[in-house]
XYZ file of C-alpha atoms in Angstrom:
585
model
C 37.960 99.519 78.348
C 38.398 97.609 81.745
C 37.716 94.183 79.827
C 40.483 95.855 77.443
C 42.861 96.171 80.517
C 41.963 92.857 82.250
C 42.716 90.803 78.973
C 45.870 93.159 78.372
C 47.495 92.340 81.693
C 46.775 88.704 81.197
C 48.574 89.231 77.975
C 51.362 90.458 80.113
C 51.520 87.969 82.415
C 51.545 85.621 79.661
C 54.578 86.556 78.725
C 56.464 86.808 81.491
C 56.019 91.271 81.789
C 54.712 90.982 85.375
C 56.436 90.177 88.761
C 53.663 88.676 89.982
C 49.869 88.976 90.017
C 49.593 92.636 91.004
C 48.222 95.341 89.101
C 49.954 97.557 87.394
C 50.103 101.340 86.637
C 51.476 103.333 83.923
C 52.778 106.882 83.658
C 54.418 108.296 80.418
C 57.258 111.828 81.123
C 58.296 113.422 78.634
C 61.057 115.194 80.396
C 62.250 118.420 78.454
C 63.068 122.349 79.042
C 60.379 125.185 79.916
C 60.757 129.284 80.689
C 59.350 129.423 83.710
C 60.015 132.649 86.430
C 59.407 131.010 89.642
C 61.506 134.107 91.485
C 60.348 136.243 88.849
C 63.368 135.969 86.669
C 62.788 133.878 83.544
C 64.902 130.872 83.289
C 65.083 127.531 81.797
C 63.568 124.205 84.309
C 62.988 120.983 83.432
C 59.495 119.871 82.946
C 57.889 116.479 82.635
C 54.602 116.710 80.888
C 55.216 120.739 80.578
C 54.360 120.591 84.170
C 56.804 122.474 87.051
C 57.263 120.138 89.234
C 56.260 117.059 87.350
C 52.922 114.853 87.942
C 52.664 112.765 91.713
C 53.446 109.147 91.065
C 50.508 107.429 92.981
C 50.685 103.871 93.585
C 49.697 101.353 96.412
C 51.875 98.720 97.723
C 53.412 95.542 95.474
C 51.766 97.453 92.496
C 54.311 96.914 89.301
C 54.962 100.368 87.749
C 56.037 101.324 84.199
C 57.527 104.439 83.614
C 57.960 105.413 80.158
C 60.240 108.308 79.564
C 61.089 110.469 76.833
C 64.063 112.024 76.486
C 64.125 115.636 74.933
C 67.051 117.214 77.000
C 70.185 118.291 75.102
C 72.245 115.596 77.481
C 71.738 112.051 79.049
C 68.995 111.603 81.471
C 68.011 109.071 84.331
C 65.338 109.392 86.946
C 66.174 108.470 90.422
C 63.251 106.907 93.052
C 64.452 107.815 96.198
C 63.829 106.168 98.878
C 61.755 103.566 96.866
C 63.770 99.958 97.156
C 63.689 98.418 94.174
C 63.580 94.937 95.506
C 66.184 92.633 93.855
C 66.362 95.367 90.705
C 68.968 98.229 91.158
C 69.002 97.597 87.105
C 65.775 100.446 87.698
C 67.138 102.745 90.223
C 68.093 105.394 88.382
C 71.856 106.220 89.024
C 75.247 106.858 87.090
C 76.830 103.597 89.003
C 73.084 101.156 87.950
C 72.118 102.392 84.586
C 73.699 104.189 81.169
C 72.228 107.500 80.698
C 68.968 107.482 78.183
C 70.896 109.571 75.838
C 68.651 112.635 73.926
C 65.709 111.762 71.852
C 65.588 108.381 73.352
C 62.818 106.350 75.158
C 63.588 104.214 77.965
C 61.182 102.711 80.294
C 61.284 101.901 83.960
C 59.731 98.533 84.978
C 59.406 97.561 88.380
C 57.339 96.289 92.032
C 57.094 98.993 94.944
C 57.045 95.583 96.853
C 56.361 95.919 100.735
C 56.721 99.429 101.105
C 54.346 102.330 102.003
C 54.705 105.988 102.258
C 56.073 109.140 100.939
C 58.786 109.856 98.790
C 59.703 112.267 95.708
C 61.722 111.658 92.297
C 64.351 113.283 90.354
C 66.913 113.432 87.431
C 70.008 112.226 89.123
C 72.790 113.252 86.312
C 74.430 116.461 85.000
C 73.501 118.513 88.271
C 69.865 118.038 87.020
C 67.907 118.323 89.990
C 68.399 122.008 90.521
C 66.613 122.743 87.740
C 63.528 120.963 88.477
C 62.591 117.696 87.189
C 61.598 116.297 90.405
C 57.518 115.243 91.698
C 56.036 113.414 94.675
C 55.909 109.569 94.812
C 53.051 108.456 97.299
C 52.811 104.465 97.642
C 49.198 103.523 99.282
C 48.894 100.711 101.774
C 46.219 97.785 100.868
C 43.265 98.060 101.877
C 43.950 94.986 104.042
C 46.657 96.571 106.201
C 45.275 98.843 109.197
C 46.429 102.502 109.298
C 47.451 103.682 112.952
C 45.678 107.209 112.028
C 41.609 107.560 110.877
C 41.448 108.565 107.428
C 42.133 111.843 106.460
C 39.295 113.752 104.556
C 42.188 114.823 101.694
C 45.949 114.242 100.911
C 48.368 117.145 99.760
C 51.732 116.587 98.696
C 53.943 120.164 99.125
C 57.716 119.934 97.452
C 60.079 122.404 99.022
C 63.853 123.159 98.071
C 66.384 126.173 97.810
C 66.394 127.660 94.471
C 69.012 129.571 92.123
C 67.980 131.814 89.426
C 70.995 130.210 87.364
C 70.029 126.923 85.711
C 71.946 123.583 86.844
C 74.744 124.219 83.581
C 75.380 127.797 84.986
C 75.690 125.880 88.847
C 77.971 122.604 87.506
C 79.883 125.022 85.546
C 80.466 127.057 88.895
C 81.772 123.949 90.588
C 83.421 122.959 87.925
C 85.394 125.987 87.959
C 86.369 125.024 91.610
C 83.636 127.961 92.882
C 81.095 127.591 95.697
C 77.531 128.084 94.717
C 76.797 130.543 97.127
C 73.551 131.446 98.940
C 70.298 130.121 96.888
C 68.133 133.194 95.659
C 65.224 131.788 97.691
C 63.362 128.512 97.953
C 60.349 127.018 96.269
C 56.932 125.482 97.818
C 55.359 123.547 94.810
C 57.731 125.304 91.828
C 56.532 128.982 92.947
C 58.185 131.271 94.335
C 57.206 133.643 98.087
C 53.730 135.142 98.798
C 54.858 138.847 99.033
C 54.816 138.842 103.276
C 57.305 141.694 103.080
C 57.748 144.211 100.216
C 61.124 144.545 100.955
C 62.342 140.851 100.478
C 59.702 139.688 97.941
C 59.408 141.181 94.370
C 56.091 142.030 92.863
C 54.308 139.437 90.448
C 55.853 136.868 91.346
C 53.385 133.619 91.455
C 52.713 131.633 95.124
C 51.356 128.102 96.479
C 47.811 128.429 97.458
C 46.875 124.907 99.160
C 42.895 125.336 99.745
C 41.434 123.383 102.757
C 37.783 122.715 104.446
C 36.888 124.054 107.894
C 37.258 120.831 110.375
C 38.899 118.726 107.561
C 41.564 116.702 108.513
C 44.462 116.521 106.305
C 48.118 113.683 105.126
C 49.998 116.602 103.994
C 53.902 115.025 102.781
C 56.346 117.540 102.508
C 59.784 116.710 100.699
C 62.706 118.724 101.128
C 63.732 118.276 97.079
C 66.240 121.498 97.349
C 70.131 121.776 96.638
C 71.618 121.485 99.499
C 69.596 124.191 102.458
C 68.049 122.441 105.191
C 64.415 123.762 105.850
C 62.151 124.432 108.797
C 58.954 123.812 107.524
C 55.591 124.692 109.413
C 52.179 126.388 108.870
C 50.853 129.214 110.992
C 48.573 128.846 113.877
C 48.343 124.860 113.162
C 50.218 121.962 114.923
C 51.906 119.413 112.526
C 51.106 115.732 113.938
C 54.400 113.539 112.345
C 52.503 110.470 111.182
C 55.271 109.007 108.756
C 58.472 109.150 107.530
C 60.063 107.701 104.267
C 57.949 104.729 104.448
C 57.798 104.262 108.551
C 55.058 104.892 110.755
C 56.115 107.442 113.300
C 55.189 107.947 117.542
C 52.283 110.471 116.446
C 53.362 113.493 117.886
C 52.536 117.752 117.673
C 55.436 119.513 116.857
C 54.490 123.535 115.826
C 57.309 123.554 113.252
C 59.827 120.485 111.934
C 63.421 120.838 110.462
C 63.259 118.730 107.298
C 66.717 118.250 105.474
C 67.575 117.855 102.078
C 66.312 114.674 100.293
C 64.021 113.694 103.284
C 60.021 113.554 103.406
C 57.648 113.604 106.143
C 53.537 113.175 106.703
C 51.726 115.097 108.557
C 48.131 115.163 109.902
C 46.991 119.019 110.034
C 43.436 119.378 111.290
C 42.105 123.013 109.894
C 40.680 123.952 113.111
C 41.486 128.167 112.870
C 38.833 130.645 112.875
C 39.995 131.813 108.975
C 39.829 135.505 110.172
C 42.662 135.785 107.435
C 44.351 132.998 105.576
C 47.258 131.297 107.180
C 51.122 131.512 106.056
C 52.622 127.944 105.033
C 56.403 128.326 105.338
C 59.861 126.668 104.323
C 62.946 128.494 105.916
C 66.578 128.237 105.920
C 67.696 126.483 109.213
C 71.596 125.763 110.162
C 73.159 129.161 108.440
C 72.677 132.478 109.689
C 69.568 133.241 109.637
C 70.142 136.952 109.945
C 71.374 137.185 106.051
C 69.645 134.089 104.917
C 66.524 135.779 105.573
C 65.528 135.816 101.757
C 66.228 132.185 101.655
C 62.531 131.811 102.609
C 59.625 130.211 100.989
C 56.179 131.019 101.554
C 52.612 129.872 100.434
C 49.399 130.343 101.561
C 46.943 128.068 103.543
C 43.067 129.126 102.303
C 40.048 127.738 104.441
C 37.139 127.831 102.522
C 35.600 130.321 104.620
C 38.740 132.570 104.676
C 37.730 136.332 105.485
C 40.906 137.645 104.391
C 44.330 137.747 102.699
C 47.183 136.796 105.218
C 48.769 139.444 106.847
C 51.611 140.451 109.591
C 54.845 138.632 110.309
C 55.384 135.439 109.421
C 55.038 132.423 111.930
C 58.650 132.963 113.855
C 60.850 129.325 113.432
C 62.979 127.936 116.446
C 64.635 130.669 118.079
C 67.606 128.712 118.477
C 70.253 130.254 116.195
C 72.857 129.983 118.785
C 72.106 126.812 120.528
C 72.743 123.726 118.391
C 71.152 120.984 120.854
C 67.236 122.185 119.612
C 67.645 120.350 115.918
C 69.440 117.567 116.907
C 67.057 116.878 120.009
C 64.008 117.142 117.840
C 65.517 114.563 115.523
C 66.165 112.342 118.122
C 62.149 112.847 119.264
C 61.684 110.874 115.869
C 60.382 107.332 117.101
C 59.720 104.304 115.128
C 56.049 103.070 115.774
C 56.995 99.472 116.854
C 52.672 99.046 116.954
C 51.885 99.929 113.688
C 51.949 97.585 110.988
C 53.246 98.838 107.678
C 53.629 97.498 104.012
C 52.851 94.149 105.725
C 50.088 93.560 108.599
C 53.254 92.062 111.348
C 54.233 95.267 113.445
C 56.509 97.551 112.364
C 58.757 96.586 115.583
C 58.572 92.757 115.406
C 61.679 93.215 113.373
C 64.137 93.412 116.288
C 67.073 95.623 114.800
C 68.904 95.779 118.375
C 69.148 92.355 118.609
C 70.830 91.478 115.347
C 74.758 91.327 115.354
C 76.535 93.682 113.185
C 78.841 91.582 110.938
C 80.833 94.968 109.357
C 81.579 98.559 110.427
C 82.405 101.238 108.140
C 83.228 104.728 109.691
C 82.768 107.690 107.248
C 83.996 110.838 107.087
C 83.546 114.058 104.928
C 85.034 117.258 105.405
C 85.575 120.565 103.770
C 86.399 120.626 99.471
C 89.715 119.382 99.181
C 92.751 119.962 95.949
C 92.730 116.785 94.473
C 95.325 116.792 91.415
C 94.257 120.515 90.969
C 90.228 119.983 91.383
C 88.173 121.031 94.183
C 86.305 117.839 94.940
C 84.636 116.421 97.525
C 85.730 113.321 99.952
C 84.205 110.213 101.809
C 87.158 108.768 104.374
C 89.369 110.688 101.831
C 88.267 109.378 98.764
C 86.572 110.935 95.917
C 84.420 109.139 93.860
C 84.604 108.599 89.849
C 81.575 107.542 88.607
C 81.926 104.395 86.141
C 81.631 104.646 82.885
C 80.478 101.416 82.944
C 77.365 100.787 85.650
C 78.658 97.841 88.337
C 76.210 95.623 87.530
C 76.543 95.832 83.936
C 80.021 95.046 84.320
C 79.780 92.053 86.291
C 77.206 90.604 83.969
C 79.731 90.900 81.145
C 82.760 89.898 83.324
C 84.615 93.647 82.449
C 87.395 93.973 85.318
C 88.637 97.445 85.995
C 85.087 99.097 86.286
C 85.741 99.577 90.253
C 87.578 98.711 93.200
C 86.267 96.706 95.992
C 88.569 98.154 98.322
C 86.675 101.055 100.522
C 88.594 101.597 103.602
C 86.652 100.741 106.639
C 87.858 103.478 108.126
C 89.172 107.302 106.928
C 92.572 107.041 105.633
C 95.391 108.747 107.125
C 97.220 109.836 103.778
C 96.497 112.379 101.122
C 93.037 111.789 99.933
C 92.195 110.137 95.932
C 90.102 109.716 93.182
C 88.888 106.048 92.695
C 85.867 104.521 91.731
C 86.084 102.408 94.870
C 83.108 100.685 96.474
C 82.224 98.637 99.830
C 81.887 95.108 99.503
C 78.292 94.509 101.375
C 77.970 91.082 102.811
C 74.577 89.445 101.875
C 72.083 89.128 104.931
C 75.019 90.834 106.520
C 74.695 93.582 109.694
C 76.236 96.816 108.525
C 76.821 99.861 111.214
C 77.662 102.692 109.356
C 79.241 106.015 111.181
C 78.551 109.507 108.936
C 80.943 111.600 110.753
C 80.143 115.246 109.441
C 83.603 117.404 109.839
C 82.315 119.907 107.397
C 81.035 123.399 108.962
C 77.681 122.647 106.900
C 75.194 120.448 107.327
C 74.968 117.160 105.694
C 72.500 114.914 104.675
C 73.092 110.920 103.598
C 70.819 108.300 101.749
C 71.253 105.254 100.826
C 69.253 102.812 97.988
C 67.355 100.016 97.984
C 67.362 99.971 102.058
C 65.422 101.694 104.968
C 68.086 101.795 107.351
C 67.574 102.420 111.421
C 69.111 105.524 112.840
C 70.430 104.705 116.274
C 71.962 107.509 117.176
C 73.457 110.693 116.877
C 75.765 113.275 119.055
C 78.435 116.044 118.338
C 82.059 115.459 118.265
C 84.134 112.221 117.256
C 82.032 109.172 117.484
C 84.160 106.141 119.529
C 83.523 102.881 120.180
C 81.871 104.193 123.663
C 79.137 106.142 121.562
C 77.211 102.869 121.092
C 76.169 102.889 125.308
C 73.974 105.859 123.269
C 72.264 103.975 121.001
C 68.625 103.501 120.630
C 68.254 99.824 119.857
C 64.306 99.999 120.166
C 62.421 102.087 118.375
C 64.836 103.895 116.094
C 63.020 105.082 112.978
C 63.644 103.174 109.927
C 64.123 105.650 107.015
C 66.852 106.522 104.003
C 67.754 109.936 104.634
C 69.377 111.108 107.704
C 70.834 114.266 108.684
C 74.719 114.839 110.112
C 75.093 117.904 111.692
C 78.230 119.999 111.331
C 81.059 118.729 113.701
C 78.693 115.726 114.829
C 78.177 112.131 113.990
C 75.073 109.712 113.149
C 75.052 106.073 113.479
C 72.724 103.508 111.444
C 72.177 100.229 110.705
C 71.491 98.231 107.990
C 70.383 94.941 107.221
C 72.167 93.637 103.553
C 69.370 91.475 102.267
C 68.069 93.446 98.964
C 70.911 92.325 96.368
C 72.423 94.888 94.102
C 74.448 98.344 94.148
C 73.106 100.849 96.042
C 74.152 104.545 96.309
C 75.401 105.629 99.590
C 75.558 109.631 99.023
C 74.915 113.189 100.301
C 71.978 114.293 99.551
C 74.058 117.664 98.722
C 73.742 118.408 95.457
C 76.970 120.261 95.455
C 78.591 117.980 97.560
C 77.692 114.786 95.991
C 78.601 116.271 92.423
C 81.964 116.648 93.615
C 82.636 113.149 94.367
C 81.235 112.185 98.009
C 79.368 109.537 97.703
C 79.798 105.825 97.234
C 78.205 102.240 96.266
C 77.547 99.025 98.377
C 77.685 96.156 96.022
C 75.285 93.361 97.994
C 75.965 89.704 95.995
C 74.352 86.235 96.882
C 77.559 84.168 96.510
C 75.116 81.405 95.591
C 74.953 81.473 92.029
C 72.027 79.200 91.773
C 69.822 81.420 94.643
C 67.864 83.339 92.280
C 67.446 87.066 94.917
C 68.195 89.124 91.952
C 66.713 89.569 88.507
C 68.893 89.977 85.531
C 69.222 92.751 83.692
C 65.904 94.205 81.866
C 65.388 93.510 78.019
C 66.075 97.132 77.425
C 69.026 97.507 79.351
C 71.171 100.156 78.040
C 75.503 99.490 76.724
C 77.822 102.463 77.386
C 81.177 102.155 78.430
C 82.842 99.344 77.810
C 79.959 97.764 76.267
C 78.875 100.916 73.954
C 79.353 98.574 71.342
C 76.381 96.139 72.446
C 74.523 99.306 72.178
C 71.894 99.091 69.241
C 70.672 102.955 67.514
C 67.163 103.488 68.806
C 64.255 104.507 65.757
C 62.508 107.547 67.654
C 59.238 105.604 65.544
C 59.620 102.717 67.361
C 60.889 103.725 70.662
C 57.739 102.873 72.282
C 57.757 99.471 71.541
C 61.269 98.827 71.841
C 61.583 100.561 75.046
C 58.626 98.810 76.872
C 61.082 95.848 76.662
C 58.736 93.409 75.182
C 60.716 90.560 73.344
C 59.278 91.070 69.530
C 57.032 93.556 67.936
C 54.343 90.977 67.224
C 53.543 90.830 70.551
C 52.701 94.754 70.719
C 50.568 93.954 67.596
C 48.894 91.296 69.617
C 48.136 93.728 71.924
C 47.507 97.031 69.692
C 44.871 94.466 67.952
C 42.951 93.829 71.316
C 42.387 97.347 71.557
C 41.064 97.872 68.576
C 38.900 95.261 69.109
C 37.239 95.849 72.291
């Protein structure tokens, strides 16, 4: 079978499949509905393989990876890599503004290179409201062998996926909002798709099934944590044991203890956790509400258990207490800032991490934006960015500009929050290519925000409360700011980052809040090489998908010979080819 796979990939090659000489990996989902009872009310999640959340996507740097996926929702369906960068290919990120939905029944497959990245990340349906019903698994990239690690290696690696949960299923939510209703407070929140260990009788139901993560005595452990919730930010941390940050969304962090760490919604951390406890009694692992009041959130509270080995006992007692801060809003926001960049530390490549001198670079554009509380916008509640609302296309940019369709989208985002009533456009930022971008996420909401952006690590610089001026940059960090795609705004504060424009495309510049981004607050940066003949971008895939405007390019898929088809190989004969080798060897 590995002849079968060394002649099959040189099959590929042949024909033009690969990117380049790297190996490739394949994973098939088939992405439909299961009951499950995570809070110990049955309800209907989304499963991919049957599995709650869905398989870990493990693949080492510059590998090529083809997803297939199956369709068997009752609505359209696209899977979102977040945080990955998909080099010179938004055509495979996942999102309404790069892709048509895979409509029901349907294959599609996702083709591309996890070039030059490492670390931890997580994946998840990005249409419909999706994501809070599940759908979503861990996405670990692997650095070659060739590249030193600034850590020795850890004896295992555990991926843990937290996130506020409802017992109503994402139509019952996106009909809320639809309705112009808030969602209210999540019945709890999920470690791994399960539900609370029953720590208090009171709070926790009987029967209802927990995380058990189980560990060697004097084992050191990676263990990547992803806050894949709705829209709660979470303070994660595991009793009696000190969390050494090692990584962050693909950057190498300052290695440093911390007992507990607030993670926010769509970001992902590493930690090394050395099990050096007596295991009297096993050891709480918990995920709580952070930036509410904690007083009523209390059930908002997820809890798993840590087992040694050599545990003596069933854990016990109060739970691990989280910052005591509920009154002073400097302890979050000065723990985020204790977030440093490992300028040492080589990453996806073997230069250092820091030989790419962000502070040095001049910005070439400035964009300043601001959300703030739901807004009437011709009689919807919607959400705003600098007072506009955004309309998904129902064309995808790219698309359009291949086929020359005008009226898909405005390239007309204000640079700065307008003054007048706010609007509904489809309007994006025009990114200059191997431009400087400084971008200002001003949070005016009383909640907490959280913003990514596609196809870029960006450097957070800095962050304060109140109005950001032109005075905030004397703040800055221009050194060792961590490089990552998720950063958190707290309520009535700004955060500054930077970007450099050289991956060309559109990328999604959101909220990570599912509510919030639903409702319109989000945006695209459309990144062109005005040199036609500079090949930085790769046309669209074989197996693009037409809606919109182009629906009728669309051809009617055969569910019998989706999996051909949707590989995106040029002719069947060539799967024949390849069918035959197999048979052969």
């Amino acid at each position: 079978m590995d002849l079968f796979k060394i002649l099959f990939l040189l099959f590929l090659v042949n024909i033009g499949f690969c990117f380049a000489a790297d190996p490739y990996s394949f994973y098939n989902f088939e992405v439909s509905y299961i009951t499950a009872s995570p809070l110990g009310v049955p309800q209907q999640v989304i499963a991919i393989n049957g599995k709650f959340p869905g398989p870990t996507i493990n693949v080492t740097t510059n590998e090529n990876l083809v997803v297939n996926v199956r369709n068997k929702l009752d609505e359209g369906l696209l899977l979102h890599w977040s945080g990955i960068q998909q080099r010179r290919v938004s055509w495979q990120d996942g999102l309404a503004g790069t892709n048509c939905p895979i409509p029901p029944k349907w294959n599609w497959t996702y083709e591309f290179q996890v070039k030059d990245q490492i670390g931890s990340f997580f994946y998840f349906p990005s249409l419909h409201f999706q994501r809070a019903s599940g759908g979503f698994g861990s996405f670990i990239v692997n650095p070659r062998a060739i590249i030193p690690v600034p850590f020795s290696t850890p004896d295992g690696d555990i991926t843990i996926a937290i996130g506020d949960w409802y017992t109503r299923n994402h139509t019952a939510l996106r009909k809320a909002l639809d309705d112009g209703k808030d969602l209210g407070m999540p019945d709890g929140v999920l470690i791994n798709g399960k539900g609370p260990y029953q720590y208090n009788q009171t709070l926790v139901a009987d029967g209802i099934e927990y995380e058990t993560i189980t560990v060697h005595p004097g084992k050191t452990y990676r263990i990547r944590v992803s806050n894949v919730g709705i829209s709660t930010s979470l303070n994660f941390r595991i009793q009696g044991h000190n969390l050494v940050l090692a990584e962050s969304e693909g950057s190498y962090t300052v290695q440093q203890n911390y007992t507990s760490l607030d993670i926010h919604v769509g970001q992902s951390y590493s930690f090394l956790v050395t099990m050096d406890q007596n295991a009297s009694t096993d050891y709480y692992i918990v995920a709580s509400a952070r930036v509410v009041n904690e007083t009523i959130w209390r059930r908002v509270t997820g809890v798993g258990i840590l087992h040694y080995t050599n545990s003596k006992g069933k854990a016990k007692g109060h739970l691990p207490p989280g910052p005591q801060d509920e009154f002073d809003k400097t302890f979050s926001m000065n723990q985020a800032r204790s977030i440093r960049w490992n300028v040492s530390a080589s990453g996806a490549r073997p230069n250092p991490q820091g030989s790419f001198k962000y502070g040095s670079i001049n910005v070439t554009d400035v964009y300043v934006l601001r959300n703030m509380p739901p807004v009437m916008i011709k009689g919807k509640r919607r959400t705003t960015l600098s007072g506009v609302s955004f309309v998904n296309p129902t064309t995808p940019i790219r698309l359009a500009d291949k086929h020359k369709i005008h009226g898909v989208y405005k390239l007309d985002f204000p640079k700065r929050p307008l003054t007048g009533p706010p609007k509904t456009e489809t309007s994006i930022i025009n990114g200059t290519y191997r431009g400087f971008m400084e971008v200002i996420l001003q949070n005016n909401d009383t909640k907490m925000q959280s913003y990514h952006m596609s196809g870029y690590a960006f450097f957070v610089v800095g962050m304060d409360y109140g109005e950001w001026t032109e005075n905030s940059r004397g703040t800055y960090n221009k050194w060792d700011g961590i490089a990552r795609s998720t950063i958190q705004v707290y309520p009535g504060a700004w955060s500054a980052i930077l970007i450099s424009l050289d991956n060309p495309g559109a990328w999604n510049l959101r909220t990570e809040n599912l509510d919030s981004w639903y409702l319109g607050q989000e945006t695209y940066v459309r990144v062109v090489n005005p040199d036609e003949n500079n090949k930085t971008e790769f046309g669209a895939p074989d197996n693009v998908l037409y809606c919109g405007a182009l629906q009728k390019l669309q051809k009617p898929q055969k569910i019998s010979s989706s999996a051909s088809r949707s590989i995106g190989f040029k002719n069947l004969s060539m799967v024949v080819m390849a069918l035959v080798m197999m048979m052969l060897l």
